[in-house]
Short mmCIF file of C-alpha atoms (C1' of nucleotides) in Angstrom, two decimals:
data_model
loop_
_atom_site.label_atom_id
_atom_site.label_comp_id
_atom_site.label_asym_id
_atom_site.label_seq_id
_atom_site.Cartn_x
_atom_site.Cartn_y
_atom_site.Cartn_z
CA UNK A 24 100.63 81.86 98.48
CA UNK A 25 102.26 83.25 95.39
CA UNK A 26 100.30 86.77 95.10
CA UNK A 27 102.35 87.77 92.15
CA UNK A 28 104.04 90.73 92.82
CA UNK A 29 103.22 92.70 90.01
CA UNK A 30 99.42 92.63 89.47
CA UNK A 31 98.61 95.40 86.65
CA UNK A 32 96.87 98.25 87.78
CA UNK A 33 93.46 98.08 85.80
CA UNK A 34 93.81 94.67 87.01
CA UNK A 35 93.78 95.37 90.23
CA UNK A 36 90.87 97.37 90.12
CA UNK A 37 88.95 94.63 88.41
CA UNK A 38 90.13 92.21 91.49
CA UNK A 39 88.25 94.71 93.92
CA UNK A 40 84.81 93.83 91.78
CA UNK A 41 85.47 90.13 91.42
CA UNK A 42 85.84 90.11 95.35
CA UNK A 43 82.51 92.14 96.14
CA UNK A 44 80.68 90.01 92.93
CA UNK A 45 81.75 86.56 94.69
CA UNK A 46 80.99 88.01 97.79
CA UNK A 47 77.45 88.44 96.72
CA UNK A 48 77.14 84.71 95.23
CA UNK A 49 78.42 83.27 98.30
CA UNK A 50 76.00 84.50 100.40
CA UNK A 51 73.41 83.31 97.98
CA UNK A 52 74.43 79.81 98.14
CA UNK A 53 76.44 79.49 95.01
CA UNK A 54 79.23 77.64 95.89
CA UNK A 55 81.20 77.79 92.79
CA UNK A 56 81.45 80.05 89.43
CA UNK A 57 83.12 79.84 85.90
CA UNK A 58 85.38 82.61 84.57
CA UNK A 59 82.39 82.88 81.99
CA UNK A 60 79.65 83.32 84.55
CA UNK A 61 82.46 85.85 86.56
CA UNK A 62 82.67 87.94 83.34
CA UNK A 63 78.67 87.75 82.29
CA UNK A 64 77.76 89.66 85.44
CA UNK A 65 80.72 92.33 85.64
CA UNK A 66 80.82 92.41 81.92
CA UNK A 67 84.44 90.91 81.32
CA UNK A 68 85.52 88.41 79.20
CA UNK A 69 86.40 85.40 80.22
CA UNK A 70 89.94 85.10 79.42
CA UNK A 71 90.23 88.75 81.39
CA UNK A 72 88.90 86.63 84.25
CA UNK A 73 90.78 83.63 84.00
CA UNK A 74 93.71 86.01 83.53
CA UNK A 75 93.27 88.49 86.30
CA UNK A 76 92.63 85.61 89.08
CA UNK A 77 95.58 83.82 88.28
CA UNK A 78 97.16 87.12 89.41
CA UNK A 79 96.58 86.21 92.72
CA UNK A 80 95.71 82.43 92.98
CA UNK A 81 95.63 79.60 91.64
CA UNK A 82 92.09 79.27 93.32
CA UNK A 83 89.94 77.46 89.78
CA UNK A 84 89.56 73.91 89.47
CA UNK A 85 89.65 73.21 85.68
CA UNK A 86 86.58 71.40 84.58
CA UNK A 87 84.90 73.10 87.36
CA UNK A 88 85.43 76.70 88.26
CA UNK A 89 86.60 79.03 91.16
CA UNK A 90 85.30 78.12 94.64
CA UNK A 91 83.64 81.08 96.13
CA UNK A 92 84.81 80.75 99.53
CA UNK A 93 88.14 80.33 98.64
CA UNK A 94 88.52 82.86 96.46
CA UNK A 95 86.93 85.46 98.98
CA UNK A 96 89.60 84.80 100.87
CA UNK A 97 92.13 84.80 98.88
CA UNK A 98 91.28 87.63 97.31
CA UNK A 99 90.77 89.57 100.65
CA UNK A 100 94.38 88.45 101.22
CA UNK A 101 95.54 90.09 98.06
CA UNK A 102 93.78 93.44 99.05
CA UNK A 103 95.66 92.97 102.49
CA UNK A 104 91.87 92.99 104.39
CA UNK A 105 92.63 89.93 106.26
CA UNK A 106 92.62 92.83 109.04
CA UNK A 107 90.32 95.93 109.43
CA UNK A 108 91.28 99.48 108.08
CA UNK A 109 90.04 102.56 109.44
CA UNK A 110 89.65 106.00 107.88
CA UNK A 111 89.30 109.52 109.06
CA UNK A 112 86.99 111.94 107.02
CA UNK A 113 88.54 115.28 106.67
CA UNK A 114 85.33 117.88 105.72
CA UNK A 115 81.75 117.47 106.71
CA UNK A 116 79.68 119.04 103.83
CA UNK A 117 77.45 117.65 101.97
CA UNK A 118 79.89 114.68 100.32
CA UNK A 119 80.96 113.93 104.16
CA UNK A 120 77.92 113.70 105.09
CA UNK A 121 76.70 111.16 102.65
CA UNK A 122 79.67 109.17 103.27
CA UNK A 123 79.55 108.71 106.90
CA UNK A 124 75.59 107.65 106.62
CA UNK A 125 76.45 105.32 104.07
CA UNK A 126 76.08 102.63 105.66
CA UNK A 127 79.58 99.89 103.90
CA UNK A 128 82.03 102.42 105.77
CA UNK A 129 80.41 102.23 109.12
CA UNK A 130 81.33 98.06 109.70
CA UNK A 131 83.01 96.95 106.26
CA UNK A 132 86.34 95.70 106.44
CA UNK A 133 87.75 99.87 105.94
CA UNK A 134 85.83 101.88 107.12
CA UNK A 135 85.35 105.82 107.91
CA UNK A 136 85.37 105.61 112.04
CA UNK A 137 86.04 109.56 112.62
CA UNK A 138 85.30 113.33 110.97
CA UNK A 139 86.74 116.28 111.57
CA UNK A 140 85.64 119.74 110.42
CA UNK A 141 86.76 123.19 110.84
CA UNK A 142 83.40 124.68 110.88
CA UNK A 143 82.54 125.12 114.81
CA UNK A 144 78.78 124.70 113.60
CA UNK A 145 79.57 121.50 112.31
CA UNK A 146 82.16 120.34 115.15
CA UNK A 147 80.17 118.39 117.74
CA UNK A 148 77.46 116.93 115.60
CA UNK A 149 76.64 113.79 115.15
CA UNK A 150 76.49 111.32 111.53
CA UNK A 151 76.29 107.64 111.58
CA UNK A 152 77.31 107.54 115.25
CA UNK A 153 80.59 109.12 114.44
CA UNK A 154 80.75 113.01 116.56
CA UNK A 155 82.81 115.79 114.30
CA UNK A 156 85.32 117.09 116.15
CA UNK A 157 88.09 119.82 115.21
CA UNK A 158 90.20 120.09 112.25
CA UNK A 159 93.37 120.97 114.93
CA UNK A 160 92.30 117.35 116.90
CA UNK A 161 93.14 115.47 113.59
CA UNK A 162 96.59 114.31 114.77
CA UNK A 163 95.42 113.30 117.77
CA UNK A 164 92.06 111.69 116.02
CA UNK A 165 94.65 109.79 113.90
CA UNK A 166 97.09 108.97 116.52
CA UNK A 167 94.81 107.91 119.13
CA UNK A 168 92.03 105.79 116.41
CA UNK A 169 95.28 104.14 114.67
CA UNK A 170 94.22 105.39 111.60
CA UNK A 171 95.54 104.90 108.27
CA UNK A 172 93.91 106.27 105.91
CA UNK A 173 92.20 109.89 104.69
CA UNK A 174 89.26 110.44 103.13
CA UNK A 175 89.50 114.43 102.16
CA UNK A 176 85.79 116.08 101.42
CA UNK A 177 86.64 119.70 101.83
CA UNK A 178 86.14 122.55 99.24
CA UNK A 179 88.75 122.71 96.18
CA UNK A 180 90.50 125.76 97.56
CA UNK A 181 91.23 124.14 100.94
CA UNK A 182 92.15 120.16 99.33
CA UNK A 183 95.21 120.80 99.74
CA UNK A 184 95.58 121.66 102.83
CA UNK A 185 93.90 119.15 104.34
CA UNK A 186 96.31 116.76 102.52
CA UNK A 187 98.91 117.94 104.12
CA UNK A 188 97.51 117.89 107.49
CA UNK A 189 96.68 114.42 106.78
CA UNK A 190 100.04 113.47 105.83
CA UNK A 191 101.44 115.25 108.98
CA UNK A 192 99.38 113.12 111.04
CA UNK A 193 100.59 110.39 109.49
CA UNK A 194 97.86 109.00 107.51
CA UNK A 195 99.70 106.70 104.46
CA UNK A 196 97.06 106.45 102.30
CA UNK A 197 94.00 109.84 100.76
CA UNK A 198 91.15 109.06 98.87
CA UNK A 199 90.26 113.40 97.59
CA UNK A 200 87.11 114.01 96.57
CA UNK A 201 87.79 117.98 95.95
CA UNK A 202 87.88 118.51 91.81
CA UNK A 203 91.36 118.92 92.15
CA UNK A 204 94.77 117.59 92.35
CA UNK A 205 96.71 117.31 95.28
CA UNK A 206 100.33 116.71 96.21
CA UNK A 207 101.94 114.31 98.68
CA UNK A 208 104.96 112.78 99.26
CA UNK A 209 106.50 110.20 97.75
CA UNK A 210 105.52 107.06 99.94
CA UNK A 211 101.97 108.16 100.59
CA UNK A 212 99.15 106.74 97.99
CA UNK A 213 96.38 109.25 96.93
CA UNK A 214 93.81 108.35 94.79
CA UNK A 215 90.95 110.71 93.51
CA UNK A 216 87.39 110.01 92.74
CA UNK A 217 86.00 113.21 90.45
CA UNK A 218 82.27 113.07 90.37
CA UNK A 219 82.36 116.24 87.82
CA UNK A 220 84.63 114.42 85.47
CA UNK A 221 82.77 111.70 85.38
CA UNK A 222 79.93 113.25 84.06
CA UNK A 223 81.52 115.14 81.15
CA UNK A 224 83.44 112.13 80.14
CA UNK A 225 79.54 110.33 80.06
CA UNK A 226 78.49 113.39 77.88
CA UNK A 227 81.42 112.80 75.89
CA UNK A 228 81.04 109.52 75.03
CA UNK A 229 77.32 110.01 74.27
CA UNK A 230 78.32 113.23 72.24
CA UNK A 231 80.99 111.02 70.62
CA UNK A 232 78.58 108.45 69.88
CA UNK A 233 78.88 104.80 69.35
CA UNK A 234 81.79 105.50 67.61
CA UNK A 235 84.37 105.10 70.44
CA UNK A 236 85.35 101.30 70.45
CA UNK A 237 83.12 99.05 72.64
CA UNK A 238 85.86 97.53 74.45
CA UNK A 239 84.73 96.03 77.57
CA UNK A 240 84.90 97.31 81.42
CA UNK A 241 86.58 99.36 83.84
CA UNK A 242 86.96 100.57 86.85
CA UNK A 243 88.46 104.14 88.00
CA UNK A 244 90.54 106.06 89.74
CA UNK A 245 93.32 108.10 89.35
CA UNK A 246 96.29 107.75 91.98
CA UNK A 247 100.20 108.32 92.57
CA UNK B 2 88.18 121.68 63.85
CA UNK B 3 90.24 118.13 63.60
CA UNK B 4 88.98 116.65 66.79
CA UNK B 5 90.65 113.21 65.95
CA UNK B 6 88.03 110.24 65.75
CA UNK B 7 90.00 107.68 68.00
CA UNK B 8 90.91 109.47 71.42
CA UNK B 9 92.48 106.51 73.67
CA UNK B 10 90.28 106.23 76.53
CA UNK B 11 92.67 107.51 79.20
CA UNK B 12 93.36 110.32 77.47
CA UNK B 13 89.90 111.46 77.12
CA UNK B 14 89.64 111.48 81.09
CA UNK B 15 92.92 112.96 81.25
CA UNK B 16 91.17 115.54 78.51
CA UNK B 17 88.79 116.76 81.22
CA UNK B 18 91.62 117.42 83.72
CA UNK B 19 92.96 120.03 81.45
CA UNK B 20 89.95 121.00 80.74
CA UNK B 21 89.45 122.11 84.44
CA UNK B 22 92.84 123.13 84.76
CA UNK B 23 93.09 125.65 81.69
CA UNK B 24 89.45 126.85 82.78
CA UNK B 25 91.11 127.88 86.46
CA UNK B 26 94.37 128.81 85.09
CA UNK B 27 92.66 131.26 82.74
CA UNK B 28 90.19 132.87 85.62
CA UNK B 29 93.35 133.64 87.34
CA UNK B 30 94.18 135.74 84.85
CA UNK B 31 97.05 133.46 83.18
CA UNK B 32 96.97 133.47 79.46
CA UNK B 33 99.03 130.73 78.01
CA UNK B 34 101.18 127.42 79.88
CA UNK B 35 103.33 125.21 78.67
CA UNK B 36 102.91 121.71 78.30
CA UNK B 37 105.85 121.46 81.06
CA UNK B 38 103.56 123.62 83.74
CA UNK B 39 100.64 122.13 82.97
CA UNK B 40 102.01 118.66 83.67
CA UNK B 41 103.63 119.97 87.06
CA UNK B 42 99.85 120.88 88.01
CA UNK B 43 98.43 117.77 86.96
CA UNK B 44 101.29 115.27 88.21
CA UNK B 45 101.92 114.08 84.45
CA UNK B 46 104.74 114.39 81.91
CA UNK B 47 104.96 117.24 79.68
CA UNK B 48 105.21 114.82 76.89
CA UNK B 49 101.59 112.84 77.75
CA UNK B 50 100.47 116.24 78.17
CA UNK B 51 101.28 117.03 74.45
CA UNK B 52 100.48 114.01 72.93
CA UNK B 53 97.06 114.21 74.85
CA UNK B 54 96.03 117.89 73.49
CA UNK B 55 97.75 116.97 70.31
CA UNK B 56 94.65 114.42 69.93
CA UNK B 57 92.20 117.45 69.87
CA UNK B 58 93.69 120.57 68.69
CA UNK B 59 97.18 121.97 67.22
CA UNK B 60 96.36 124.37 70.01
CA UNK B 61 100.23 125.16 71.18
CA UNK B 62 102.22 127.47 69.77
CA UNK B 63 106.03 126.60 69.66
CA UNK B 64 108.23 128.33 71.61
CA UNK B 65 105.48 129.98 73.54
CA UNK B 66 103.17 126.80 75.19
CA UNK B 67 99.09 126.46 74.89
CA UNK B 68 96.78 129.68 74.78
CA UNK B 69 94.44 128.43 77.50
CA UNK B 70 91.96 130.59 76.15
CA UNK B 71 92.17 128.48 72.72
CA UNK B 72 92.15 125.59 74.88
CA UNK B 73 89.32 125.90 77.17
CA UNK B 74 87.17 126.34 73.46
CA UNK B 75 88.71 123.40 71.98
CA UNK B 76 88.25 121.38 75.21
CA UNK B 77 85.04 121.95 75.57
CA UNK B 78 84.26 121.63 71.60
CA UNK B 79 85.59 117.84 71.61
CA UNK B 80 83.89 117.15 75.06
CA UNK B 81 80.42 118.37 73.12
CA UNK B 82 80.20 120.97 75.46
CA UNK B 83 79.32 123.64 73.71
CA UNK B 84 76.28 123.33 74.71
CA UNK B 85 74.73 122.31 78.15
CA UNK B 86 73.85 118.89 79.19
CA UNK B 87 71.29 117.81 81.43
CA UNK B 88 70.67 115.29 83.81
CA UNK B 89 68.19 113.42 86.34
CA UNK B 90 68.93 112.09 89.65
CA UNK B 91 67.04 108.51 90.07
CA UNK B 92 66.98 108.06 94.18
CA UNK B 93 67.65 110.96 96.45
CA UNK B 94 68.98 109.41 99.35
CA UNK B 95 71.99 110.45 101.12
CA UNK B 96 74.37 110.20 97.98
CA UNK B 97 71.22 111.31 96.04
CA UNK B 98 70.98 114.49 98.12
CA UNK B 99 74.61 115.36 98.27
CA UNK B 100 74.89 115.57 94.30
CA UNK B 101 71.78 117.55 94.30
CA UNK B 102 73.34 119.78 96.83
CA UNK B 103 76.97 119.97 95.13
CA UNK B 104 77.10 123.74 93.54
CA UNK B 105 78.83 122.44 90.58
CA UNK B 106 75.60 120.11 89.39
CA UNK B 107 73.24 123.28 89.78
CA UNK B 108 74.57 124.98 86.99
CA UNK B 109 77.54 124.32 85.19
CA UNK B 110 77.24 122.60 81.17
CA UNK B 111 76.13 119.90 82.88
CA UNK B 112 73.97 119.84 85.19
CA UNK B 113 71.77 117.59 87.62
CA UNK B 114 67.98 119.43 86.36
CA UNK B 115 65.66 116.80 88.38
CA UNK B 116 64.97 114.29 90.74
CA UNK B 117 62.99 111.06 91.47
CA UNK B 118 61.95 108.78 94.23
CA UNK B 119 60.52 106.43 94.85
CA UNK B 120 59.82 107.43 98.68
CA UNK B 121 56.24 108.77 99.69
CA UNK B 122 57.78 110.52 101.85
CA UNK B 123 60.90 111.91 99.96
CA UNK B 124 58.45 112.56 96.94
CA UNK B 125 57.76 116.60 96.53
CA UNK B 126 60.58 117.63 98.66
CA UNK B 127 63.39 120.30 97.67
CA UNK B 128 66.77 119.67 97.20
CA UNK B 129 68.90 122.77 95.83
CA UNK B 130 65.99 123.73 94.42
CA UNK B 131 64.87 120.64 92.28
CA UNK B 132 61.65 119.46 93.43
CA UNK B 133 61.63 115.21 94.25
CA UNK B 134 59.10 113.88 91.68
CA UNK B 135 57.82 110.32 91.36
CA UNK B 136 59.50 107.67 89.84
CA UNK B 137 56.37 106.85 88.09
CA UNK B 138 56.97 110.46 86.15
CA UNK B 139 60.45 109.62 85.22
CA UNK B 140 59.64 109.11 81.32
CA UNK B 141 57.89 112.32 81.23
CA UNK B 142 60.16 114.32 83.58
CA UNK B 143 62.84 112.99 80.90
CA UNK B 144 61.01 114.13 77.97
CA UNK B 145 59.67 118.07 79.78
CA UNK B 146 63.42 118.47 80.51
CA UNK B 147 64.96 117.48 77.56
CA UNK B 148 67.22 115.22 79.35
CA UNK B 149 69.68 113.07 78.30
CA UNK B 150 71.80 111.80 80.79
CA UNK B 151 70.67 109.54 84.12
CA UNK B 152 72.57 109.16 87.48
CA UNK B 153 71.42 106.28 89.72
CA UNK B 154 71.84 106.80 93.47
CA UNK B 155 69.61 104.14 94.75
CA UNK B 156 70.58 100.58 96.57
CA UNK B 157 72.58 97.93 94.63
CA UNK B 158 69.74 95.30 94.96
CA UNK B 159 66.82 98.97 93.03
CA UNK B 160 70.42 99.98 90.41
CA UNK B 161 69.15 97.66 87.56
CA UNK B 162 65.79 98.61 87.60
CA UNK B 163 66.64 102.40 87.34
CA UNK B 164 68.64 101.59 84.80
CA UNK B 165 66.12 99.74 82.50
CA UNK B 166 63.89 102.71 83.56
CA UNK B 167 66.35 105.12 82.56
CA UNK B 168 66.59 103.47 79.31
CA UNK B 169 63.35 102.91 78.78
CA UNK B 170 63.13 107.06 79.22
CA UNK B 171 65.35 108.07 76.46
CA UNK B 172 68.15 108.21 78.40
CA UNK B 173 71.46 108.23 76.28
CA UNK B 174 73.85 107.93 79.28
CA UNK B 175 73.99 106.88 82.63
CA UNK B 176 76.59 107.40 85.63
CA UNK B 177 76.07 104.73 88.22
CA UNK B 178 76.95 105.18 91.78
CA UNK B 179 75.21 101.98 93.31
CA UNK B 180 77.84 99.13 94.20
CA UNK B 181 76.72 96.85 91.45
CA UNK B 182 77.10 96.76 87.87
CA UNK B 183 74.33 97.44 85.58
CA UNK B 184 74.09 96.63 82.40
CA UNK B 185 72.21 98.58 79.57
CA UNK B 186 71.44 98.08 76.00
CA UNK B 187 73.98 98.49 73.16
CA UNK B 188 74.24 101.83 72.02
CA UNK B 189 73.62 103.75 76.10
CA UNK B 190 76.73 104.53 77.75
CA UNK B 191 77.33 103.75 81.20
CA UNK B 192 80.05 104.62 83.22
CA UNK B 193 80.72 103.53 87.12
CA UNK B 194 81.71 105.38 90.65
CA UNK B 195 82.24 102.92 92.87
CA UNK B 196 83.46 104.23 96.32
CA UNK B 197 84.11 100.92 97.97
CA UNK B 198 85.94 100.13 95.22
CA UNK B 199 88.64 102.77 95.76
CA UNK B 200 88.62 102.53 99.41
CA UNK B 201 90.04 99.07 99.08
CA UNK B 202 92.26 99.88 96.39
CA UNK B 203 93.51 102.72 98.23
CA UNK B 204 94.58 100.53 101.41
CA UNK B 205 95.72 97.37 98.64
CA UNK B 206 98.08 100.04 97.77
CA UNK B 207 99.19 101.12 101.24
CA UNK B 208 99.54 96.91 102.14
CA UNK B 209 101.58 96.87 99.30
CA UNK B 210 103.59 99.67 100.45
CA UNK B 211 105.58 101.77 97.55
CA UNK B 212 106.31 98.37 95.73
CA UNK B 213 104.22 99.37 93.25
CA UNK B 214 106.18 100.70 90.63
CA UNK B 215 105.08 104.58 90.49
CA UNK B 216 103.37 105.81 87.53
CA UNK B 217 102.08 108.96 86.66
CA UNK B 218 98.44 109.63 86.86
CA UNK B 219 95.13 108.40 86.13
CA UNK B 220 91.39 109.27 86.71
CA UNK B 221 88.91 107.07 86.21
CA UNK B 222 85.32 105.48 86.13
CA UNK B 223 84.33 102.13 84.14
CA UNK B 224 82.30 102.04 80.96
CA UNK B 225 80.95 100.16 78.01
"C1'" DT C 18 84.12 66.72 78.53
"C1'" DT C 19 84.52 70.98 80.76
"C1'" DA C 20 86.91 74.94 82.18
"C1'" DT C 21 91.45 76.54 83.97
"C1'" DG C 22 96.04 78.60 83.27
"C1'" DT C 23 99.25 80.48 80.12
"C1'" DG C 24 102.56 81.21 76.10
"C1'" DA C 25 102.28 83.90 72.10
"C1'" DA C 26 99.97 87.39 69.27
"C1'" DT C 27 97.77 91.58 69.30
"C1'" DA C 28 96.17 95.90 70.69
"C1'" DT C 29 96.71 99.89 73.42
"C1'" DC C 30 99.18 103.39 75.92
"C1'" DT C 31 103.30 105.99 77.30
"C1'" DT C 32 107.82 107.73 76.80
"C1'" DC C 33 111.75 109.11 74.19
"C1'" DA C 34 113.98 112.02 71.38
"C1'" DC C 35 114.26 115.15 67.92
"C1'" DA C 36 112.78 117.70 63.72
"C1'" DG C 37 110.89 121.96 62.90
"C1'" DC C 38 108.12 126.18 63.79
"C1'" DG C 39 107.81 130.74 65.79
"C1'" DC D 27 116.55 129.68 71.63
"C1'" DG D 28 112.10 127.36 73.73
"C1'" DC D 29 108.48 124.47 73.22
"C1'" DT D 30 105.27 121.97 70.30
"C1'" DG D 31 103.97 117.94 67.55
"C1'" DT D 32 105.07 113.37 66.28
"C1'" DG D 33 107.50 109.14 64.38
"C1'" DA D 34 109.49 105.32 66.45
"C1'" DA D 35 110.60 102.60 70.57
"C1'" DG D 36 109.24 100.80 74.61
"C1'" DA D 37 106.03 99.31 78.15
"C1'" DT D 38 101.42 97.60 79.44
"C1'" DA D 39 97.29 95.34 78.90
"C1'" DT D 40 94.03 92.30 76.50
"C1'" DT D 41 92.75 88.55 73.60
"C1'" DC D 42 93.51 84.21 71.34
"C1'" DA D 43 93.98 79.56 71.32
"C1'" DC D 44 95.35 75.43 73.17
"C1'" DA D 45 97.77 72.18 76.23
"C1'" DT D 46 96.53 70.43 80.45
"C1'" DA D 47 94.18 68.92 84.65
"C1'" DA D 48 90.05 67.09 87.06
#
DNA sequence: TTATGTGAATATCTTCACAGCG
DNA sequence: CGCTGTGAAGATATTCACATAA
């Protein structure tokens, strides 16, 4: 299977939504799609589709269209979720909490199996069947779950720190939800999701106007 | 003020890190950084820094580095955030609750004003102190508040029809956090969070260990 | 005929490197 | 000097347009 090895970032990204979109069709029956169907209902043109799916296979049939079923897998393939990830959640608050009840990270293919907290209110409790236990247990949480990856949820002031814990228990991959940057070694991913910058960038556009270019979609996150 | 008309897209997000950063920086009593520090914070060169702030202000002053002071003004100026924006939830659920909870959608420029349901039983409740209204009231909640901006928290399969509802409201923008996209009418902006989304690209990137060639940063969210 | 896959053209973004201001 | 602002170069990403396969 020649998964190129250099797929371009924003492409990528985009592959994550053409997995979930063809996902979705396959489990309503439609067996097969166009690159200009694809790119009606994620708002992409079609040549972006035809483009960013020959990243990773050559799964179309030309007069035809991409089989669904094939490109699900292929495309799980690509994302390396042939197998399951799991993910430990690093801050119960209000964020954590919403994330372990929602309900794609309790089964999907990665999902958020532990929490830890340092609040010894919080450690103990219960959300989405997962029980909080101690920030100092994360090593062994990590160790003994075989996790992989971090989800951090904490406060800005204390981000950091909780990256670093994370790396020392050997997590390889954060997804930081505090509004700010954090540091890890070279080696470990990190991506951020910034629900604050999101907003002002909306207000900015709409402040801005129509006048910013309508070039077509995207998908975000920032990461190292 | 010479707030350039065509700000490339990633800079504008990038726009709002700074913004954040030179906001902190300058609470901690620290009047001016250079272009150098301010990349260290942010994990990108000093010369994207430059060319980035270039885009909004001749704000720096050679030899010396940026007058954050100066900066925050400017920041905020070309983000239209000199004065405050506001915003209504659509679906208080868990995400729903958690943004309404989050300190920095109570008050900051903008801000998260009011809420709707369309839950009996979630209907008149209190969340951070915004009281759950109907979604029935949603075009004259919009119009009392003066609001201009919409965030959808509901279900993928109830997204679209908050959106059209939003729209239909007077709603100029819209920040989507359901796991579908939406699509609105020419002329609304609407931009995406999609935590699935960087789950999986998080552990794509940890399957495809460091061989991805690595780049400086990036935040992000998808719009048209 | 229909719809993919892809070179080539274009558009966009980032980095380099240095002139020039304070 | 130190550090910004910016042309020009380089790298990436997107779109076009068409040969090609079913």
């Amino acid at each position: 299977m020649p998964t190129r090895s250099h797929i371009p970032r924003p492409a990528a990204r985009r592959l994550s939504l053409y997995l979930r979109e063809c996902e979705s069709l396959l489990t309503q029956g439609v067996p097969t799609a166009s690159s200009e169907s694809l790119g009606a209902r994620l708002g992409l043109s079609a040549a972006q589709v035809r483009r960013d799916l020959a990243y990773v296979a050559q799964a179309g049939q030309r007069g035809v269209g991409y089989d669904m079923a094939t490109l699900v897998t292929v495309l799980q393939e690509g994302f390396g979720l042939e197998r399951p990830w799991r993910a430990v959640l690093v801050g119960v608050g209000n964020i954590g909490r919403a994330l372990l009840s929602y309900a794609p990270f309790r089964e999907s293919r990665v999902a958020i199996v532990a929490a830890v907290d340092c609040d010894p209110a919080t450690i103990g409790s219960q959300w989405g069947g997962r029980t909080v236990e101690s920030m100092q247990s994360l090593g062994e949480v990590v160790r003994r779950g075989g996790i992989e990856l971090g989800v951090i949820a904490v406060p800005a002031s204390a981000a950091q720190l909780a990256a670093d814990d994370l790396v020392a228990a050997g997590v390889r991959g954060i997804l930081n939800f505090a509004p700010v940057q954090v540091t890890v070694p070279e080696g470990t991913a990190c991506s951020h999701v910034d629900v604050s910058v999101e907003l002002r960038c909306l207000a900015m556009e709409v402040a801005l106007g129509g006048e910013h270019r309508p070039r077509r979609g995207r998908v975000g996150a920032r990461s190292r």
